[in-house]
Amino acid sequence: MFSRPAAGLEDTPRGRTAQALLRNCVHCGFCLPACPTYRVTGNELDSPRGRIYLIKQLVEGAPATTTTREHLDRCLTCRACERACPSGVEYGRLIDLGRELVEERVPRTLPQRALRQAFVEFLSRPRLFATAVRFGQAMRGWLPATLQARIPPRPSPAATGTTPHHARRVVLLDGCVQPGLAPGINAAAARVLDRIGIGVERVAGEQCCGALGHHLGHTGRALEQARRNVDACCAALDAGAEAIVSSASACGLMVKDYGRLLAEDAAYAGRARRVSAATRDLAEIIDPADLSRAGLVPSTGLRVAWQAPCTLQHGQQLGGRVEALLRAAGFGLEPTREATLCCGSAGTYSILQPGLSGELRRRKITALTAGSPQVIATANIGCLEHLRGASEVPVRHWIELVADALERQPAA
Ligand code: SF4
Ligand code: SF4
């Protein structure tokens, strides 16, 4: 797709990047059936190809309206279209660029800006968020049903400390909403890693990974958070940590992208690349053979429906890894339809686009429960909470299931 950037964008790094990214799209439309929003609305402008056309218009300086912005807002950034595209179009980078341009060209109203700013500030402050969750749990009985569904049950106390007594050590990122919503996930991760001989440490000064701000068009704030995390993670790597590990696939994907996002920042580019190269999803650190070496003899476990977050299967391209670990731990995996389609969570999408998000969740739960599983497993806190709010089948992080299986057996 040929494009001529508008005056002001021409001969800038952003303009050249836009031109190069747009050039790869040949309008073939192979990406359309892979797109969850197109599957729901049937509107070309809610498809990857339609959105790429809107982004081209933005790049070329054509008139843009709130309708342009609405179709870009409806994108889940799930990147299922990238996997379906035979021409290798980097849609994720294009939508980031399109969102930046539309925020500049079609400013939101003051209340809209305030709401989005509030999301970035509130959700990226772990202590504030955890306090609000505890308050909600205490007041559950007095809250409206819609709000009750968004507040998880009070978790049982879980040890979340570090396990520094192994020769192998990794940094386990806490993230911003996970400690408040589901502290048991990282506690389970630390116990499993301990059983396979890997110590876990936290880094002082960890911030939100920046994904929230990045996808809401608050690029400056997101990059500032990324720089703080690069500082903290480099110090841990210098001190001997072998990897930066995330149990939330969305955060892991964002940290893996720091190298690209900070490429133009001379003070941070090299160190950001180092942190990205050292970042692993939890499923990359544990091998099925590690579980048997740790004494896990698979016995017949629960029947699991596996929901692969888009950030894991499309973003990090790690499809199959968690499934192998769950099988190695003895769980039976139920086949599910439409496994590549987003569940509708997508960060704050479920709040800002409740109609589309709700429909995608309804479809996802129908697909996941068709085989009557005993539990749904996933790998990202956002998907977990989104599905949990409407599912009659319990929804858990896969590492909690593996930890349960290991702990039913004596240590090797
Ligand atoms: S599949 Fe790729 S090349 Fe074809 S329309 Fe979609 S983004 Fe463009
Ligand atoms: S990222 Fe997802 S929602 Fe957005 S255009 Fe691609 S497939 Fe559709």
GROMACS .gro file of C-alpha atoms in nm, residues 9 14 18 21-22 35 37 45-48 51-52 54-59 64-65 67-79 81-82 90-108 113 116 210-220 254 260 342 345-350 352-353 356:
model
   80
    9LEU     CA    1   0.533   1.393   0.900
   14ARG     CA    2   0.759   0.843   1.234
   18ALA     CA    3   0.463   0.455   0.869
   21LEU     CA    4   0.489  -0.050   0.753
   22LEU     CA    5   0.203   0.044   0.519
   35CYS     CA    6  -1.017  -1.044   1.349
   37THR     CA    7  -1.409  -0.730   1.604
   45LEU     CA    8  -1.368  -0.053   0.923
   46ASP     CA    9  -1.357  -0.285   1.225
   47SER     CA   10  -1.119  -0.516   1.038
   48PRO     CA   11  -0.738  -0.497   1.013
   51ARG     CA   12  -0.809   0.008   1.007
   52ILE     CA   13  -0.489   0.007   0.803
   54LEU     CA   14  -0.779   0.462   0.820
   55ILE     CA   15  -0.419   0.480   0.946
   56LYS     CA   16  -0.298   0.552   0.591
   57GLN     CA   17  -0.546   0.842   0.577
   58LEU     CA   18  -0.413   0.973   0.909
   59VAL     CA   19  -0.054   0.947   0.786
   64ALA     CA   20  -1.006   1.247   1.049
   65THR     CA   21  -1.313   1.236   1.272
   67THR     CA   22  -1.555   0.787   1.367
   68THR     CA   23  -1.193   0.725   1.265
   69ARG     CA   24  -1.097   0.725   1.631
   70GLU     CA   25  -1.384   0.495   1.730
   71HIS     CA   26  -1.281   0.226   1.478
   72LEU     CA   27  -0.921   0.240   1.603
   73ASP     CA   28  -1.045   0.234   1.965
   74ARG     CA   29  -1.241  -0.084   1.889
   75CYS     CA   30  -0.921  -0.270   1.797
   76LEU     CA   31  -0.820  -0.507   2.078
   77THR     CA   32  -0.451  -0.498   1.976
   78CYS     CA   33  -0.475  -0.877   1.992
   79ARG     CA   34  -0.251  -0.913   1.682
   81CYS     CA   35  -0.428  -1.043   1.218
   82GLU     CA   36  -0.046  -1.045   1.217
   90GLU     CA   37   0.336  -0.552   1.149
   91TYR     CA   38  -0.013  -0.443   1.241
   92GLY     CA   39   0.071  -0.397   1.613
   93ARG     CA   40   0.319  -0.121   1.526
   94LEU     CA   41   0.076   0.034   1.281
   95ILE     CA   42  -0.209   0.058   1.531
   96ASP     CA   43   0.026   0.215   1.790
   97LEU     CA   44   0.122   0.475   1.533
   98GLY     CA   45  -0.238   0.529   1.424
   99ARG     CA   46  -0.346   0.582   1.783
  100GLU     CA   47  -0.075   0.838   1.843
  101LEU     CA   48  -0.180   1.029   1.531
  102VAL     CA   49  -0.552   1.014   1.606
  103GLU     CA   50  -0.497   1.137   1.963
  104GLU     CA   51  -0.316   1.440   1.815
  105ARG     CA   52  -0.562   1.503   1.533
  106VAL     CA   53  -0.896   1.424   1.701
  107PRO     CA   54  -0.855   1.524   2.067
  108ARG     CA   55  -1.092   1.367   2.317
  113ARG     CA   56  -0.919   1.242   2.876
  116ARG     CA   57  -0.828   0.758   3.056
  210GLY     CA   58   0.368   0.069   3.071
  211ALA     CA   59   0.128  -0.138   2.859
  212LEU     CA   60  -0.176   0.041   3.004
  213GLY     CA   61  -0.053   0.387   2.911
  214HIS     CA   62   0.090   0.268   2.580
  215HIS     CA   63  -0.241   0.128   2.458
  216LEU     CA   64  -0.435   0.431   2.581
  217GLY     CA   65  -0.213   0.667   2.380
  218HIS     CA   66  -0.018   0.794   2.687
  219THR     CA   67   0.312   0.713   2.520
  220GLY     CA   68   0.527   0.954   2.722
  254MET     CA   69   0.552  -0.517   2.681
  260ARG     CA   70   1.216  -0.127   2.015
  342CYS     CA   71  -0.946  -1.280   2.183
  345SER     CA   72  -1.030  -0.842   2.795
  346ALA     CA   73  -0.743  -0.643   2.637
  347GLY     CA   74  -0.644  -0.423   2.929
  348THR     CA   75  -0.901  -0.147   2.981
  349TYR     CA   76  -1.093  -0.253   2.668
  350SER     CA   77  -1.350  -0.439   2.878
  352LEU     CA   78  -1.409   0.124   2.756
  353GLN     CA   79  -1.580  -0.105   2.500
  356LEU     CA   80  -1.792  -0.573   2.205
   0.00000   0.00000   0.00000
